[in-house]
Amino acid sequence: ALPADADPETTTVLEELRALEGVCQASSPIPDAWGPFLITGEIGHGSYGTVYSALDHNLGVEVALKVIRAGATGEEGDAARALNEARLLAQINHPNVVRVYWAEQIGQEVGISMEQVRGRTLHWLVRANGPFSASETMLIGVDLCRAVAAVHGARLLHGDIKANNVMRATGGRAVLMDFGAGHDQKSGARLLGRRTAGTPIYLAPEVLDGEPRSKASDIYSLGILLFYLATGTYPADGQTRDEIEGKHEAGAPRRLLRDLRPDLPESFIHVVERATAERPEDRYQTAGELEAALRHASREDGPVPMPTPGPRWPLPLAALLALALLGIGYQTWSSRPDAIASAPGPTAADV
């Protein structure tokens, strides 16, 4: 059984560990190279594959190289979907979305190289430093609205927006990662992973009920993330999909921002409440609408300050970058002191 104070974003990893025990025991030594890449270390691995730190000789830069094993998701055609997703994501060139450079299938594996982001996840920052102020939460929210708008503009859905899938890069920008639960809006096809993949505490009620994902369901997840950044907790209790579904079905009362943070401005509370409305039609319908609401709320609350510089971490700091890009599952972190990781990906309770 999970402890009473368990964190829904991380503690369901216990179930994932059981599911992945055989995978971890069978993990192979780190290769010297993969395709045209020189492997310099491992950042994390899980049920879908492994993420390496690698040197791209063609670009002359360090990249994150994710190697996905064919059949890792237990579904037919997962390698083709992974390649398709990488090609779609490579079309997005936005400072708040992790950059994909290259993808190829070699034998029974798919390799995807991407930007190596240096920083910490929002989940790590909240756990280490406590909740953000309303002003800084809105600043991060504006960055993420821009990221989600870019994703939706490419006719994609993210599907798993959460604190563990957003990096606060050195310098302050927020970077959205992990499209493992994403969908291609053009074809209606899911990308890597199962249709119901995602972290239950962030999933919109209609998605938990089996309805298709939509822009509005991404907006809901982003609203839950804003709630978490400001409070360090979530509107509803529950560690598993069944528990959270039961709360939604029973109409159980949710925690209120005002009760958790009496100091929060009313304008910010209104934005979060609308973003996380139970019915999709009651939410903001686009990321641009949510961004405009956040900007309006920040003006009412006073000027939004620039983010406070974070602590200077030892270099090189192998950011978990896209540890989860395309849904890596639970990560086993490198024992190197510079591989300070904080963000497990989707777990057994997430699928």
PDB file of N, CA, C and O in Angstrom, residues 41-76:
ATOM      1  N   GLY A  41      27.461   8.629 -21.953  1.00  0.00           N
ATOM      2  CA  GLY A  41      26.912   8.257 -20.657  1.00  0.00           C
ATOM      3  C   GLY A  41      25.425   7.965 -20.761  1.00  0.00           C
ATOM      4  O   GLY A  41      24.796   8.228 -21.788  1.00  0.00           O
ATOM      5  N   GLU A  42      24.879   7.384 -19.706  1.00  0.00           N
ATOM      6  CA  GLU A  42      23.443   7.100 -19.642  1.00  0.00           C
ATOM      7  C   GLU A  42      22.779   8.079 -18.689  1.00  0.00           C
ATOM      8  O   GLU A  42      23.271   8.323 -17.588  1.00  0.00           O
ATOM      9  N   ILE A  43      21.657   8.626 -19.118  1.00  0.00           N
ATOM     10  CA  ILE A  43      20.896   9.533 -18.265  1.00  0.00           C
ATOM     11  C   ILE A  43      19.765   8.789 -17.569  1.00  0.00           C
ATOM     12  O   ILE A  43      19.462   9.039 -16.415  1.00  0.00           O
ATOM     13  N   GLY A  44      19.109   7.879 -18.250  1.00  0.00           N
ATOM     14  CA  GLY A  44      18.030   7.125 -17.627  1.00  0.00           C
ATOM     15  C   GLY A  44      17.526   6.045 -18.557  1.00  0.00           C
ATOM     16  O   GLY A  44      17.783   6.060 -19.755  1.00  0.00           O
ATOM     17  N   HIS A  45      16.840   5.048 -17.979  1.00  0.00           N
ATOM     18  CA  HIS A  45      16.237   4.017 -18.815  1.00  0.00           C
ATOM     19  C   HIS A  45      14.974   3.506 -18.158  1.00  0.00           C
ATOM     20  O   HIS A  45      14.744   3.708 -16.967  1.00  0.00           O
ATOM     21  N   GLY A  46      14.155   2.879 -18.961  1.00  0.00           N
ATOM     22  CA  GLY A  46      12.886   2.382 -18.467  1.00  0.00           C
ATOM     23  C   GLY A  46      12.259   1.426 -19.453  1.00  0.00           C
ATOM     24  O   GLY A  46      12.946   0.820 -20.274  1.00  0.00           O
ATOM     25  N   SER A  47      10.946   1.311 -19.399  1.00  0.00           N
ATOM     26  CA  SER A  47      10.258   0.277 -20.156  1.00  0.00           C
ATOM     27  C   SER A  47      10.298   0.505 -21.656  1.00  0.00           C
ATOM     28  O   SER A  47      10.214  -0.441 -22.435  1.00  0.00           O
ATOM     29  N   TYR A  48      10.394   1.765 -22.103  1.00  0.00           N
ATOM     30  CA  TYR A  48      10.365   2.028 -23.535  1.00  0.00           C
ATOM     31  C   TYR A  48      11.753   2.078 -24.158  1.00  0.00           C
ATOM     32  O   TYR A  48      11.895   1.937 -25.359  1.00  0.00           O
ATOM     33  N   GLY A  49      12.766   2.340 -23.382  1.00  0.00           N
ATOM     34  CA  GLY A  49      14.101   2.450 -23.952  1.00  0.00           C
ATOM     35  C   GLY A  49      15.046   3.154 -23.006  1.00  0.00           C
ATOM     36  O   GLY A  49      14.817   3.204 -21.802  1.00  0.00           O
ATOM     37  N   THR A  50      16.094   3.727 -23.573  1.00  0.00           N
ATOM     38  CA  THR A  50      17.151   4.361 -22.791  1.00  0.00           C
ATOM     39  C   THR A  50      17.484   5.716 -23.381  1.00  0.00           C
ATOM     40  O   THR A  50      17.473   5.894 -24.596  1.00  0.00           O
ATOM     41  N   VAL A  51      17.784   6.672 -22.501  1.00  0.00           N
ATOM     42  CA  VAL A  51      18.245   7.986 -22.934  1.00  0.00           C
ATOM     43  C   VAL A  51      19.720   8.113 -22.585  1.00  0.00           C
ATOM     44  O   VAL A  51      20.119   7.907 -21.444  1.00  0.00           O
ATOM     45  N   TYR A  52      20.523   8.438 -23.593  1.00  0.00           N
ATOM     46  CA  TYR A  52      21.958   8.589 -23.412  1.00  0.00           C
ATOM     47  C   TYR A  52      22.368  10.042 -23.631  1.00  0.00           C
ATOM     48  O   TYR A  52      21.728  10.789 -24.384  1.00  0.00           O
ATOM     49  N   SER A  53      23.447  10.428 -22.995  1.00  0.00           N
ATOM     50  CA  SER A  53      24.151  11.640 -23.387  1.00  0.00           C
ATOM     51  C   SER A  53      25.096  11.228 -24.503  1.00  0.00           C
ATOM     52  O   SER A  53      25.819  10.231 -24.387  1.00  0.00           O
ATOM     53  N   ALA A  54      25.066  11.967 -25.606  1.00  0.00           N
ATOM     54  CA  ALA A  54      25.836  11.542 -26.775  1.00  0.00           C
ATOM     55  C   ALA A  54      26.429  12.738 -27.501  1.00  0.00           C
ATOM     56  O   ALA A  54      25.958  13.873 -27.352  1.00  0.00           O
ATOM     57  N   LEU A  55      27.436  12.474 -28.286  1.00  0.00           N
ATOM     58  CA  LEU A  55      28.079  13.496 -29.108  1.00  0.00           C
ATOM     59  C   LEU A  55      27.664  13.292 -30.549  1.00  0.00           C
ATOM     60  O   LEU A  55      27.836  12.211 -31.119  1.00  0.00           O
ATOM     61  N   ASP A  56      27.096  14.335 -31.128  1.00  0.00           N
ATOM     62  CA  ASP A  56      26.722  14.314 -32.542  1.00  0.00           C
ATOM     63  C   ASP A  56      27.876  14.923 -33.329  1.00  0.00           C
ATOM     64  O   ASP A  56      28.126  16.124 -33.279  1.00  0.00           O
ATOM     65  N   HIS A  57      28.586  14.070 -34.062  1.00  0.00           N
ATOM     66  CA  HIS A  57      29.755  14.551 -34.806  1.00  0.00           C
ATOM     67  C   HIS A  57      29.354  15.514 -35.908  1.00  0.00           C
ATOM     68  O   HIS A  57      30.092  16.451 -36.228  1.00  0.00           O
ATOM     69  N   ASN A  58      28.191  15.308 -36.508  1.00  0.00           N
ATOM     70  CA  ASN A  58      27.756  16.174 -37.601  1.00  0.00           C
ATOM     71  C   ASN A  58      27.453  17.585 -37.114  1.00  0.00           C
ATOM     72  O   ASN A  58      27.802  18.574 -37.765  1.00  0.00           O
ATOM     73  N   LEU A  59      26.751  17.681 -35.955  1.00  0.00           N
ATOM     74  CA  LEU A  59      26.405  18.996 -35.415  1.00  0.00           C
ATOM     75  C   LEU A  59      27.506  19.566 -34.536  1.00  0.00           C
ATOM     76  O   LEU A  59      27.546  20.769 -34.290  1.00  0.00           O
ATOM     77  N   GLY A  60      28.375  18.693 -34.035  1.00  0.00           N
ATOM     78  CA  GLY A  60      29.429  19.147 -33.152  1.00  0.00           C
ATOM     79  C   GLY A  60      28.925  19.565 -31.789  1.00  0.00           C
ATOM     80  O   GLY A  60      29.516  20.429 -31.141  1.00  0.00           O
ATOM     81  N   VAL A  61      27.811  18.940 -31.338  1.00  0.00           N
ATOM     82  CA  VAL A  61      27.224  19.308 -30.048  1.00  0.00           C
ATOM     83  C   VAL A  61      26.845  18.054 -29.277  1.00  0.00           C
ATOM     84  O   VAL A  61      26.691  16.970 -29.853  1.00  0.00           O
ATOM     85  N   GLU A  62      26.696  18.225 -27.952  1.00  0.00           N
ATOM     86  CA  GLU A  62      26.153  17.162 -27.125  1.00  0.00           C
ATOM     87  C   GLU A  62      24.643  17.136 -27.288  1.00  0.00           C
ATOM     88  O   GLU A  62      23.995  18.188 -27.316  1.00  0.00           O
ATOM     89  N   VAL A  63      24.093  15.954 -27.402  1.00  0.00           N
ATOM     90  CA  VAL A  63      22.648  15.813 -27.541  1.00  0.00           C
ATOM     91  C   VAL A  63      22.161  14.748 -26.572  1.00  0.00           C
ATOM     92  O   VAL A  63      22.948  14.005 -25.990  1.00  0.00           O
ATOM     93  N   ALA A  64      20.855  14.703 -26.416  1.00  0.00           N
ATOM     94  CA  ALA A  64      20.216  13.588 -25.724  1.00  0.00           C
ATOM     95  C   ALA A  64      19.778  12.614 -26.808  1.00  0.00           C
ATOM     96  O   ALA A  64      19.098  12.996 -27.750  1.00  0.00           O
ATOM     97  N   LEU A  65      20.189  11.382 -26.686  1.00  0.00           N
ATOM     98  CA  LEU A  65      19.835  10.358 -27.669  1.00  0.00           C
ATOM     99  C   LEU A  65      18.940   9.335 -26.998  1.00  0.00           C
ATOM    100  O   LEU A  65      19.363   8.636 -26.076  1.00  0.00           O
ATOM    101  N   LYS A  66      17.723   9.257 -27.468  1.00  0.00           N
ATOM    102  CA  LYS A  66      16.809   8.258 -26.934  1.00  0.00           C
ATOM    103  C   LYS A  66      16.760   7.079 -27.891  1.00  0.00           C
ATOM    104  O   LYS A  66      16.510   7.242 -29.085  1.00  0.00           O
ATOM    105  N   VAL A  67      16.994   5.900 -27.364  1.00  0.00           N
ATOM    106  CA  VAL A  67      16.952   4.674 -28.153  1.00  0.00           C
ATOM    107  C   VAL A  67      15.772   3.842 -27.672  1.00  0.00           C
ATOM    108  O   VAL A  67      15.714   3.443 -26.509  1.00  0.00           O
ATOM    109  N   ILE A  68      14.823   3.617 -28.574  1.00  0.00           N
ATOM    110  CA  ILE A  68      13.592   2.905 -28.243  1.00  0.00           C
ATOM    111  C   ILE A  68      13.665   1.504 -28.830  1.00  0.00           C
ATOM    112  O   ILE A  68      13.937   1.326 -30.015  1.00  0.00           O
ATOM    113  N   ARG A  69      13.414   0.528 -27.982  1.00  0.00           N
ATOM    114  CA  ARG A  69      13.405  -0.858 -28.434  1.00  0.00           C
ATOM    115  C   ARG A  69      12.107  -1.160 -29.165  1.00  0.00           C
ATOM    116  O   ARG A  69      11.017  -0.798 -28.701  1.00  0.00           O
ATOM    117  N   ALA A  70      12.203  -1.821 -30.300  1.00  0.00           N
ATOM    118  CA  ALA A  70      11.000  -2.218 -31.032  1.00  0.00           C
ATOM    119  C   ALA A  70      10.150  -3.118 -30.148  1.00  0.00           C
ATOM    120  O   ALA A  70      10.656  -4.016 -29.475  1.00  0.00           O
ATOM    121  N   GLY A  71       8.850  -2.878 -30.132  1.00  0.00           N
ATOM    122  CA  GLY A  71       7.941  -3.681 -29.328  1.00  0.00           C
ATOM    123  C   GLY A  71       7.901  -3.290 -27.877  1.00  0.00           C
ATOM    124  O   GLY A  71       7.248  -3.954 -27.071  1.00  0.00           O
ATOM    125  N   ALA A  72       8.568  -2.187 -27.518  1.00  0.00           N
ATOM    126  CA  ALA A  72       8.644  -1.802 -26.100  1.00  0.00           C
ATOM    127  C   ALA A  72       7.287  -1.463 -25.512  1.00  0.00           C
ATOM    128  O   ALA A  72       7.043  -1.681 -24.334  1.00  0.00           O
ATOM    129  N   THR A  73       6.391  -0.919 -26.335  1.00  0.00           N
ATOM    130  CA  THR A  73       5.083  -0.533 -25.806  1.00  0.00           C
ATOM    131  C   THR A  73       4.087  -1.673 -25.832  1.00  0.00           C
ATOM    132  O   THR A  73       2.963  -1.533 -25.349  1.00  0.00           O
ATOM    133  N   GLY A  74       4.483  -2.806 -26.423  1.00  0.00           N
ATOM    134  CA  GLY A  74       3.561  -3.929 -26.512  1.00  0.00           C
ATOM    135  C   GLY A  74       2.517  -3.746 -27.602  1.00  0.00           C
ATOM    136  O   GLY A  74       1.525  -4.466 -27.639  1.00  0.00           O
ATOM    137  N   GLU A  75       2.718  -2.797 -28.498  1.00  0.00           N
ATOM    138  CA  GLU A  75       1.766  -2.538 -29.565  1.00  0.00           C
ATOM    139  C   GLU A  75       2.444  -2.676 -30.913  1.00  0.00           C
ATOM    140  O   GLU A  75       3.641  -2.412 -31.065  1.00  0.00           O
ATOM    141  N   GLU A  76       1.677  -3.065 -31.909  1.00  0.00           N
ATOM    142  CA  GLU A  76       2.189  -3.167 -33.266  1.00  0.00           C
ATOM    143  C   GLU A  76       2.478  -1.777 -33.808  1.00  0.00           C
ATOM    144  O   GLU A  76       1.734  -0.832 -33.568  1.00  0.00           O
TER     145      GLU A  76
END
